[in-house]
């Protein structure tokens, strides 16, 4: 009899992660102990279902909203010490026959402390096949923090035209909130942790004019320095220059706004990374200056002294500065040992682990242009002598002559070697000449603009055969660059005396070092920062502002955005800012970002697709019979060979996924959210180059596929290729020096005499100083780490990311293709005929090994130089 009055109910499970007691990123909010008190004195945490099929009686345009139901048993779970997921029950009084199918849920948090809501799952829903899963992965703060409801949708994938009409207002309102356009949102204050606003800003936060370290604002219609946009933080302006945003970095505590859902999660080792970077800035750097820096920079005593960084560290004397540092910042005790201990014992970089001298060889030096840190710069030589594209700098044509290189060409003439695709060039001449006078005005800096020619040998290895070192030639009154003063160096011969040969060998090693300085600077500034970190951030902002979380393209791209806004914000604080680590340790110094802006003017999104890049550089040719439509001129080109396999897998995945939802070009053109997204990427996020003709119009399925594949490639494989090998190759600075400090020694000078009497010290006195080396190596050790919670290409951190079985099927196919690529890479690395795979350093190329098969990510955690994370997260 009582069963007649039983209300229909749906049972749900709420999976969330409560803020733990070690969460130091966000210091605001009440103590965690308040949760228990709040549970008894407030409604706790509640959920309300929203119908997708039955309208609200008071508002026919919106779905019916159910009763507010309380999440159960909160007090039975204590606040965690570290991260952990907890599942709670919730029971909904909901009759599907009368109230329809739930399509969204409102979640309210009446506790003082926030939590990370992951999913809400309802099983056994009448009339519905399988569970209904609401995807959140979002931090939920106290309800008083919001002036709107926190609404979360099911994991169904819907184009705007396919969204249930009763949920459409919620979809549109959510995007309005994320854009910061909701009428109830406050804009009269700096953004706070709980704000969920994605807006654009200029790079006006790099300088510190209040402390006499101004830097130009990058980006904007009135700026001579075009640049991508960054996320707005809403910080106060500088006092001395209101156009600049204030910068305030306090160790451990985050002092700038990034949307909370873009911040590092609680388990991510990069939380420790941010702590370590700031600790270095506040503690290790003053210590290093106290110990190592004087009016004249101290030097390593010899190469053996350098090895102590890896084999024992540097002994710390008992100095008062240590006690002072520990008082100012006690956590430094866990990083900086006390006096008498050894500081900065680093892991042994792979490039010297098996052979300490392999880096000196021409073979290893050239191999790293194909399988090193910067493997996508080398181009095929197409004219001789090489010419400059600079305008307004006089004649900058190369002075390399036939007689310089003919001895290394065998029976080939120069013209024949060019025609046969046997000559290649690493050309940084034009990249540095415009700013070289300013760069060389910096303290302890003397840099050349370099060109290097290489010959492709019969075994598919490269050999450097000429290096040109140039500096600007000024007019008679010394105000205008009218040409270049250049000198060409070639490999030493064995024809002279033993002493002469040693001198010539050192001069050649120095020539290679000057070329490496150019390439190292270009790698950090352009290949890594600009061409991955900076260019991808506008896509992240536009995606969150214009594409609903239910949109298929949002679901496709979102995993490739994880943590990028956060790491970019940290980079602007301590890496690329005025006085930051990049300025301290890399040769362009304070002029680095100006060079970056000049390069951005010519950045072309469509050329970031790997096949297009290879064709442009002349290292591949069109080939309709090859999977990616190109064939390589250098068959043993590890970056390109592995990269093309990964690119093909990415593009095939994007193609099959996109065509599930876009069967024709008309669907692309009619998708209002998609068109708004692309318009904003082009006209706002990359607004300084919006008029470039190469921008895809986004009117065809193929344009959408290629654009999505390119975004995924940049955020995953390209970034992995240029980031995670940093310590393995450049952790030993003589292999990849970032600064040169004096000109090439000339006969008759004391520097040349040093070359004759102590060649190792001549080299050490020329490249990166001891202090710069210690700081630089410390930083790239941090940046080269894979975190323990890394999500790799072909993996998803949320198994229920979509309810669409078609999408799951093609994603599984994508994952399997990447696992097959892993096997191929392992096989190639074992092939002794492929000499560029390991090289003299005996270091196999694994930077584009996907690591998809490693479900727990354990094999790649740390400094392993392998694995392709989904996103730019470090």
mmCIF file of N, CA and C in Angstrom, residues 385-497:
data_model
loop_
_atom_site.group_PDB
_atom_site.id
_atom_site.type_symbol
_atom_site.label_atom_id
_atom_site.label_comp_id
_atom_site.label_asym_id
_atom_site.label_seq_id
_atom_site.Cartn_x
_atom_site.Cartn_y
_atom_site.Cartn_z
ATOM 1 N N UNK A 385 76.710 31.685 -53.857
ATOM 2 C CA UNK A 385 76.754 31.649 -52.388
ATOM 3 C C UNK A 385 75.398 32.005 -51.771
ATOM 4 N N UNK A 386 75.165 31.619 -50.528
ATOM 5 C CA UNK A 386 73.896 31.961 -49.877
ATOM 6 C C UNK A 386 73.686 33.469 -49.825
ATOM 7 N N UNK A 387 72.455 33.868 -50.082
ATOM 8 C CA UNK A 387 72.129 35.295 -50.082
ATOM 9 C C UNK A 387 71.216 35.652 -48.918
ATOM 10 N N UNK A 388 71.242 36.920 -48.597
ATOM 11 C CA UNK A 388 70.434 37.436 -47.501
ATOM 12 C C UNK A 388 69.099 37.959 -48.034
ATOM 13 N N UNK A 389 68.085 37.897 -47.187
ATOM 14 C CA UNK A 389 66.786 38.476 -47.509
ATOM 15 C C UNK A 389 66.556 39.786 -46.776
ATOM 16 N N UNK A 390 67.568 40.234 -46.056
ATOM 17 C CA UNK A 390 67.436 41.485 -45.311
ATOM 18 C C UNK A 390 67.412 42.680 -46.258
ATOM 19 N N UNK A 391 66.626 43.666 -45.907
ATOM 20 C CA UNK A 391 66.537 44.891 -46.696
ATOM 21 C C UNK A 391 66.964 46.064 -45.805
ATOM 22 N N UNK A 392 67.885 46.872 -46.285
ATOM 23 C CA UNK A 392 68.319 48.034 -45.526
ATOM 24 C C UNK A 392 69.568 47.806 -44.706
ATOM 25 N N UNK A 393 70.262 46.708 -44.936
ATOM 26 C CA UNK A 393 71.476 46.409 -44.184
ATOM 27 C C UNK A 393 72.685 46.242 -45.100
ATOM 28 N N UNK A 394 72.609 46.777 -46.298
ATOM 29 C CA UNK A 394 73.710 46.655 -47.238
ATOM 30 C C UNK A 394 73.799 45.243 -47.794
ATOM 31 N N UNK A 395 74.943 44.920 -48.372
ATOM 32 C CA UNK A 395 75.148 43.610 -48.979
ATOM 33 C C UNK A 395 75.503 42.598 -47.889
ATOM 34 N N UNK A 396 74.611 41.648 -47.667
ATOM 35 C CA UNK A 396 74.823 40.627 -46.653
ATOM 36 C C UNK A 396 75.033 39.246 -47.283
ATOM 37 N N UNK A 397 75.423 39.216 -48.551
ATOM 38 C CA UNK A 397 75.677 37.946 -49.231
ATOM 39 C C UNK A 397 76.835 37.212 -48.562
ATOM 40 N N UNK A 398 76.718 35.905 -48.483
ATOM 41 C CA UNK A 398 77.749 35.106 -47.840
ATOM 42 C C UNK A 398 79.085 35.240 -48.563
ATOM 43 N N UNK A 399 80.162 35.149 -47.781
ATOM 44 C CA UNK A 399 81.520 35.184 -48.345
ATOM 45 C C UNK A 399 82.102 33.780 -48.502
ATOM 46 N N UNK A 400 81.299 32.759 -48.265
ATOM 47 C CA UNK A 400 81.769 31.387 -48.487
ATOM 48 C C UNK A 400 81.991 31.197 -49.984
ATOM 49 N N UNK A 401 83.161 30.721 -50.359
ATOM 50 C CA UNK A 401 83.518 30.566 -51.763
ATOM 51 C C UNK A 401 83.666 29.089 -52.110
ATOM 52 N N UNK A 402 83.732 28.837 -53.418
ATOM 53 C CA UNK A 402 83.863 27.470 -53.901
ATOM 54 C C UNK A 402 85.089 26.799 -53.303
ATOM 55 N N UNK A 403 86.206 27.538 -53.253
ATOM 56 C CA UNK A 403 87.436 26.926 -52.758
ATOM 57 C C UNK A 403 87.357 26.536 -51.286
ATOM 58 N N UNK A 404 86.421 27.143 -50.536
ATOM 59 C CA UNK A 404 86.237 26.749 -49.136
ATOM 60 C C UNK A 404 85.655 25.348 -49.023
ATOM 61 N N UNK A 405 84.737 24.990 -49.911
ATOM 62 C CA UNK A 405 83.986 23.757 -49.726
ATOM 63 C C UNK A 405 84.308 22.665 -50.737
ATOM 64 N N UNK A 406 84.954 23.020 -51.852
ATOM 65 C CA UNK A 406 85.217 22.022 -52.886
ATOM 66 C C UNK A 406 86.007 20.810 -52.377
ATOM 67 N N UNK A 407 86.981 20.991 -51.479
ATOM 68 C CA UNK A 407 87.740 19.828 -51.004
ATOM 69 C C UNK A 407 86.885 18.758 -50.325
ATOM 70 N N UNK A 408 85.674 19.120 -49.901
ATOM 71 C CA UNK A 408 84.835 18.174 -49.167
ATOM 72 C C UNK A 408 83.721 17.587 -50.034
ATOM 73 N N UNK A 409 83.716 17.938 -51.307
ATOM 74 C CA UNK A 409 82.628 17.496 -52.188
ATOM 75 C C UNK A 409 83.005 16.296 -53.037
ATOM 76 N N UNK A 410 84.234 15.820 -52.930
ATOM 77 C CA UNK A 410 84.647 14.697 -53.758
ATOM 78 C C UNK A 410 84.627 15.062 -55.222
ATOM 79 N N UNK A 411 83.974 14.240 -56.026
ATOM 80 C CA UNK A 411 83.915 14.468 -57.472
ATOM 81 C C UNK A 411 82.796 15.430 -57.863
ATOM 82 N N UNK A 412 81.972 15.827 -56.887
ATOM 83 C CA UNK A 412 80.857 16.723 -57.189
ATOM 84 C C UNK A 412 81.336 18.168 -57.318
ATOM 85 N N UNK A 413 80.765 18.900 -58.262
ATOM 86 C CA UNK A 413 80.922 20.352 -58.273
ATOM 87 C C UNK A 413 79.897 20.947 -57.317
ATOM 88 N N UNK A 414 80.066 22.204 -57.000
ATOM 89 C CA UNK A 414 79.088 22.848 -56.113
ATOM 90 C C UNK A 414 77.705 22.831 -56.745
ATOM 91 N N UNK A 415 77.618 23.173 -58.032
ATOM 92 C CA UNK A 415 76.319 23.187 -58.714
ATOM 93 C C UNK A 415 75.680 21.809 -58.705
ATOM 94 N N UNK A 416 76.483 20.772 -58.949
ATOM 95 C CA UNK A 416 75.951 19.413 -58.974
ATOM 96 C C UNK A 416 75.497 18.988 -57.581
ATOM 97 N N UNK A 417 76.259 19.372 -56.563
ATOM 98 C CA UNK A 417 75.881 19.031 -55.196
ATOM 99 C C UNK A 417 74.552 19.693 -54.815
ATOM 100 N N UNK A 418 74.355 20.924 -55.292
ATOM 101 C CA UNK A 418 73.082 21.605 -55.030
ATOM 102 C C UNK A 418 71.956 20.922 -55.781
ATOM 103 N N UNK A 419 72.174 20.627 -57.047
ATOM 104 C CA UNK A 419 71.145 19.980 -57.874
ATOM 105 C C UNK A 419 70.754 18.621 -57.300
ATOM 106 N N UNK A 420 71.738 17.875 -56.808
ATOM 107 C CA UNK A 420 71.480 16.530 -56.279
ATOM 108 C C UNK A 420 70.945 16.544 -54.849
ATOM 109 N N UNK A 421 70.784 17.718 -54.270
ATOM 110 C CA UNK A 421 70.277 17.792 -52.900
ATOM 111 C C UNK A 421 71.260 17.290 -51.872
ATOM 112 N N UNK A 422 72.556 17.605 -52.071
ATOM 113 C CA UNK A 422 73.583 17.115 -51.149
ATOM 114 C C UNK A 422 74.124 18.208 -50.222
ATOM 115 N N UNK A 423 73.813 19.469 -50.509
ATOM 116 C CA UNK A 423 74.299 20.568 -49.679
ATOM 117 C C UNK A 423 73.161 21.151 -48.833
ATOM 118 N N UNK A 424 73.454 21.354 -47.561
ATOM 119 C CA UNK A 424 72.457 21.883 -46.633
ATOM 120 C C UNK A 424 73.071 23.041 -45.859
ATOM 121 N N UNK A 425 72.207 23.858 -45.281
ATOM 122 C CA UNK A 425 72.695 25.044 -44.576
ATOM 123 C C UNK A 425 71.910 25.254 -43.280
ATOM 124 N N UNK A 426 72.631 25.601 -42.235
ATOM 125 C CA UNK A 426 72.028 26.091 -40.998
ATOM 126 C C UNK A 426 72.316 27.589 -40.991
ATOM 127 N N UNK A 427 71.307 28.367 -41.317
ATOM 128 C CA UNK A 427 71.505 29.787 -41.614
ATOM 129 C C UNK A 427 70.824 30.668 -40.573
ATOM 130 N N UNK A 428 71.603 31.236 -39.680
ATOM 131 C CA UNK A 428 71.080 32.167 -38.679
ATOM 132 C C UNK A 428 71.549 33.597 -38.949
ATOM 133 N N UNK A 429 72.150 33.818 -40.104
ATOM 134 C CA UNK A 429 72.720 35.129 -40.408
ATOM 135 C C UNK A 429 71.661 36.233 -40.315
ATOM 136 N N UNK A 430 70.602 36.100 -41.081
ATOM 137 C CA UNK A 430 69.576 37.146 -41.106
ATOM 138 C C UNK A 430 68.838 37.253 -39.780
ATOM 139 N N UNK A 431 68.812 36.173 -39.013
ATOM 140 C CA UNK A 431 68.097 36.184 -37.738
ATOM 141 C C UNK A 431 68.743 37.116 -36.719
ATOM 142 N N UNK A 432 70.069 37.284 -36.809
ATOM 143 C CA UNK A 432 70.784 38.011 -35.761
ATOM 144 C C UNK A 432 71.363 39.354 -36.196
ATOM 145 N N UNK A 433 71.696 39.517 -37.468
ATOM 146 C CA UNK A 433 72.330 40.765 -37.919
ATOM 147 C C UNK A 433 71.555 42.017 -37.487
ATOM 148 N N UNK A 434 70.209 42.090 -37.623
ATOM 149 C CA UNK A 434 69.514 43.339 -37.276
ATOM 150 C C UNK A 434 69.685 43.766 -35.825
ATOM 151 N N UNK A 435 69.843 42.827 -34.901
ATOM 152 C CA UNK A 435 69.946 43.177 -33.481
ATOM 153 C C UNK A 435 71.338 42.963 -32.917
ATOM 154 N N UNK A 436 72.303 42.604 -33.769
ATOM 155 C CA UNK A 436 73.593 42.152 -33.261
ATOM 156 C C UNK A 436 74.374 43.260 -32.548
ATOM 157 N N UNK A 437 74.310 44.484 -33.059
ATOM 158 C CA UNK A 437 75.024 45.578 -32.384
ATOM 159 C C UNK A 437 74.499 45.777 -30.968
ATOM 160 N N UNK A 438 73.192 45.697 -30.797
ATOM 161 C CA UNK A 438 72.606 45.856 -29.467
ATOM 162 C C UNK A 438 72.962 44.682 -28.567
ATOM 163 N N UNK A 439 72.889 43.483 -29.137
ATOM 164 C CA UNK A 439 73.222 42.299 -28.344
ATOM 165 C C UNK A 439 74.652 42.376 -27.841
ATOM 166 N N UNK A 440 75.559 42.774 -28.721
ATOM 167 C CA UNK A 440 76.972 42.812 -28.345
ATOM 168 C C UNK A 440 77.329 43.998 -27.463
ATOM 169 N N UNK A 441 76.356 44.880 -27.238
ATOM 170 C CA UNK A 441 76.579 45.961 -26.275
ATOM 171 C C UNK A 441 76.305 45.498 -24.847
ATOM 172 N N UNK A 442 75.728 44.304 -24.704
ATOM 173 C CA UNK A 442 75.448 43.770 -23.378
ATOM 174 C C UNK A 442 76.751 43.316 -22.725
ATOM 175 N N UNK A 443 76.762 43.316 -21.413
ATOM 176 C CA UNK A 443 77.955 42.951 -20.657
ATOM 177 C C UNK A 443 78.359 41.506 -20.927
ATOM 178 N N UNK A 444 79.651 41.282 -21.134
ATOM 179 C CA UNK A 444 80.213 39.940 -21.325
ATOM 180 C C UNK A 444 79.520 39.175 -22.444
ATOM 181 N N UNK A 445 79.258 39.857 -23.543
ATOM 182 C CA UNK A 445 78.587 39.225 -24.685
ATOM 183 C C UNK A 445 79.275 39.634 -25.976
ATOM 184 N N UNK A 446 79.605 38.651 -26.774
ATOM 185 C CA UNK A 446 80.061 38.908 -28.136
ATOM 186 C C UNK A 446 79.585 37.741 -28.997
ATOM 187 N N UNK A 447 78.623 38.037 -29.858
ATOM 188 C CA UNK A 447 77.960 37.007 -30.652
ATOM 189 C C UNK A 447 78.134 37.332 -32.126
ATOM 190 N N UNK A 448 78.288 36.310 -32.928
ATOM 191 C CA UNK A 448 78.318 36.462 -34.380
ATOM 192 C C UNK A 448 76.966 36.043 -34.961
ATOM 193 N N UNK A 449 76.705 36.497 -36.161
ATOM 194 C CA UNK A 449 75.635 35.928 -36.981
ATOM 195 C C UNK A 449 76.280 34.847 -37.842
ATOM 196 N N UNK A 450 75.717 33.659 -37.849
ATOM 197 C CA UNK A 450 76.428 32.522 -38.434
ATOM 198 C C UNK A 450 75.664 31.858 -39.579
ATOM 199 N N UNK A 451 76.470 31.317 -40.496
ATOM 200 C CA UNK A 451 75.976 30.392 -41.521
ATOM 201 C C UNK A 451 76.879 29.158 -41.485
ATOM 202 N N UNK A 452 76.271 27.997 -41.670
ATOM 203 C CA UNK A 452 77.066 26.780 -41.709
ATOM 204 C C UNK A 452 76.582 25.908 -42.872
ATOM 205 N N UNK A 453 77.506 25.453 -43.692
ATOM 206 C CA UNK A 453 77.200 24.541 -44.786
ATOM 207 C C UNK A 453 77.580 23.124 -44.393
ATOM 208 N N UNK A 454 76.755 22.165 -44.843
ATOM 209 C CA UNK A 454 76.975 20.756 -44.547
ATOM 210 C C UNK A 454 76.782 19.933 -45.810
ATOM 211 N N UNK A 455 77.520 18.854 -45.910
ATOM 212 C CA UNK A 455 77.396 17.951 -47.048
ATOM 213 C C UNK A 455 76.734 16.661 -46.573
ATOM 214 N N UNK A 456 75.771 16.192 -47.345
ATOM 215 C CA UNK A 456 75.128 14.907 -47.066
ATOM 216 C C UNK A 456 76.002 13.807 -47.648
ATOM 217 N N UNK A 457 76.492 12.935 -46.767
ATOM 218 C CA UNK A 457 77.409 11.886 -47.186
ATOM 219 C C UNK A 457 76.637 10.646 -47.624
ATOM 220 N N UNK A 458 77.372 9.692 -48.179
ATOM 221 C CA UNK A 458 76.737 8.498 -48.744
ATOM 222 C C UNK A 458 76.015 7.663 -47.692
ATOM 223 N N UNK A 459 76.437 7.760 -46.432
ATOM 224 C CA UNK A 459 75.777 6.984 -45.375
ATOM 225 C C UNK A 459 74.639 7.764 -44.723
ATOM 226 N N UNK A 460 74.198 8.848 -45.352
ATOM 227 C CA UNK A 460 73.079 9.672 -44.891
ATOM 228 C C UNK A 460 73.405 10.483 -43.628
ATOM 229 N N UNK A 461 74.653 10.598 -43.290
ATOM 230 C CA UNK A 461 75.053 11.505 -42.214
ATOM 231 C C UNK A 461 75.490 12.832 -42.824
ATOM 232 N N UNK A 462 75.460 13.871 -42.004
ATOM 233 C CA UNK A 462 75.889 15.194 -42.435
ATOM 234 C C UNK A 462 77.286 15.490 -41.904
ATOM 235 N N UNK A 463 78.024 16.292 -42.658
ATOM 236 C CA UNK A 463 79.348 16.735 -42.227
ATOM 237 C C UNK A 463 79.428 18.242 -42.402
ATOM 238 N N UNK A 464 79.752 18.998 -41.339
ATOM 239 C CA UNK A 464 79.933 20.451 -41.493
ATOM 240 C C UNK A 464 81.214 20.729 -42.274
ATOM 241 N N UNK A 465 81.116 21.598 -43.272
ATOM 242 C CA UNK A 465 82.284 21.841 -44.126
ATOM 243 C C UNK A 465 82.687 23.314 -44.182
ATOM 244 N N UNK A 466 81.863 24.209 -43.688
ATOM 245 C CA UNK A 466 82.232 25.622 -43.646
ATOM 246 C C UNK A 466 81.324 26.352 -42.666
ATOM 247 N N UNK A 467 81.926 27.223 -41.863
ATOM 248 C CA UNK A 467 81.163 28.060 -40.932
ATOM 249 C C UNK A 467 81.585 29.501 -41.158
ATOM 250 N N UNK A 468 80.609 30.349 -41.399
ATOM 251 C CA UNK A 468 80.857 31.771 -41.608
ATOM 252 C C UNK A 468 80.414 32.550 -40.379
ATOM 253 N N UNK A 469 81.313 33.348 -39.831
ATOM 254 C CA UNK A 469 81.020 34.207 -38.690
ATOM 255 C C UNK A 469 80.993 35.653 -39.170
ATOM 256 N N UNK A 470 79.873 36.338 -38.927
ATOM 257 C CA UNK A 470 79.702 37.703 -39.446
ATOM 258 C C UNK A 470 79.284 38.658 -38.342
ATOM 259 N N UNK A 471 79.684 39.916 -38.525
ATOM 260 C CA UNK A 471 79.191 40.983 -37.669
ATOM 261 C C UNK A 471 78.921 42.199 -38.548
ATOM 262 N N UNK A 472 78.072 43.102 -38.112
ATOM 263 C CA UNK A 472 77.681 44.224 -38.971
ATOM 264 C C UNK A 472 78.856 45.154 -39.274
ATOM 265 N N UNK A 473 78.896 45.620 -40.511
ATOM 266 C CA UNK A 473 79.863 46.653 -40.901
ATOM 267 C C UNK A 473 79.116 47.980 -40.952
ATOM 268 N N UNK A 474 79.662 48.984 -40.297
ATOM 269 C CA UNK A 474 79.006 50.289 -40.222
ATOM 270 C C UNK A 474 79.584 51.244 -41.259
ATOM 271 N N UNK A 475 78.828 52.289 -41.569
ATOM 272 C CA UNK A 475 79.329 53.323 -42.466
ATOM 273 C C UNK A 475 80.407 54.144 -41.763
ATOM 274 N N UNK A 476 80.939 55.125 -42.458
ATOM 275 C CA UNK A 476 82.091 55.868 -41.944
ATOM 276 C C UNK A 476 81.795 56.612 -40.648
ATOM 277 N N UNK A 477 80.551 57.022 -40.484
ATOM 278 C CA UNK A 477 80.228 57.757 -39.252
ATOM 279 C C UNK A 477 79.669 56.828 -38.169
ATOM 280 N N UNK A 478 79.606 55.538 -38.479
ATOM 281 C CA UNK A 478 79.252 54.544 -37.469
ATOM 282 C C UNK A 478 77.807 54.536 -37.044
ATOM 283 N N UNK A 479 76.893 54.908 -37.940
ATOM 284 C CA UNK A 479 75.476 54.969 -37.552
ATOM 285 C C UNK A 479 74.584 53.997 -38.322
ATOM 286 N N UNK A 480 75.062 53.492 -39.446
ATOM 287 C CA UNK A 480 74.211 52.659 -40.282
ATOM 288 C C UNK A 480 74.965 51.412 -40.718
ATOM 289 N N UNK A 481 74.271 50.273 -40.695
ATOM 290 C CA UNK A 481 74.856 49.022 -41.164
ATOM 291 C C UNK A 481 74.841 49.024 -42.686
ATOM 292 N N UNK A 482 75.998 48.850 -43.284
ATOM 293 C CA UNK A 482 76.107 48.901 -44.743
ATOM 294 C C UNK A 482 76.613 47.578 -45.323
ATOM 295 N N UNK A 483 76.810 46.594 -44.470
ATOM 296 C CA UNK A 483 77.294 45.305 -44.942
ATOM 297 C C UNK A 483 77.685 44.438 -43.768
ATOM 298 N N UNK A 484 78.530 43.449 -44.032
ATOM 299 C CA UNK A 484 78.967 42.542 -42.976
ATOM 300 C C UNK A 484 80.463 42.291 -43.103
ATOM 301 N N UNK A 485 81.123 42.211 -41.971
ATOM 302 C CA UNK A 485 82.502 41.745 -41.916
ATOM 303 C C UNK A 485 82.455 40.266 -41.557
ATOM 304 N N UNK A 486 82.909 39.436 -42.463
ATOM 305 C CA UNK A 486 82.740 37.995 -42.298
ATOM 306 C C UNK A 486 84.063 37.270 -42.454
ATOM 307 N N UNK A 487 84.140 36.120 -41.819
ATOM 308 C CA UNK A 487 85.288 35.243 -41.973
ATOM 309 C C UNK A 487 84.784 33.814 -42.009
ATOM 310 N N UNK A 488 85.376 32.998 -42.861
ATOM 311 C CA UNK A 488 84.944 31.623 -43.068
ATOM 312 C C UNK A 488 85.963 30.674 -42.471
ATOM 313 N N UNK A 489 85.464 29.671 -41.753
ATOM 314 C CA UNK A 489 86.304 28.642 -41.150
ATOM 315 C C UNK A 489 85.914 27.279 -41.710
ATOM 316 N N UNK A 490 86.904 26.450 -41.924
ATOM 317 C CA UNK A 490 86.667 25.105 -42.448
ATOM 318 C C UNK A 490 87.312 24.084 -41.525
ATOM 319 N N UNK A 491 86.929 22.811 -41.635
ATOM 320 C CA UNK A 491 87.500 21.789 -40.746
ATOM 321 C C UNK A 491 89.012 21.730 -40.860
ATOM 322 N N UNK A 492 89.697 21.459 -39.749
ATOM 323 C CA UNK A 492 91.161 21.418 -39.774
ATOM 324 C C UNK A 492 91.670 20.226 -40.588
ATOM 325 N N UNK A 493 92.793 20.433 -41.222
ATOM 326 C CA UNK A 493 93.437 19.339 -41.947
ATOM 327 C C UNK A 493 94.538 18.760 -41.066
ATOM 328 N N UNK A 494 95.101 17.681 -41.488
ATOM 329 C CA UNK A 494 96.176 17.042 -40.717
ATOM 330 C C UNK A 494 97.536 17.281 -41.358
ATOM 331 N N UNK A 495 97.598 18.310 -42.222
ATOM 332 C CA UNK A 495 98.829 18.525 -42.986
ATOM 333 C C UNK A 495 99.902 19.243 -42.193
ATOM 334 N N UNK A 496 99.527 20.022 -41.181
ATOM 335 C CA UNK A 496 100.505 20.817 -40.455
ATOM 336 C C UNK A 496 101.188 20.056 -39.347
ATOM 337 N N UNK A 497 101.937 20.795 -38.528
ATOM 338 C CA UNK A 497 102.592 20.198 -37.372
ATOM 339 C C UNK A 497 101.556 19.844 -36.318
#
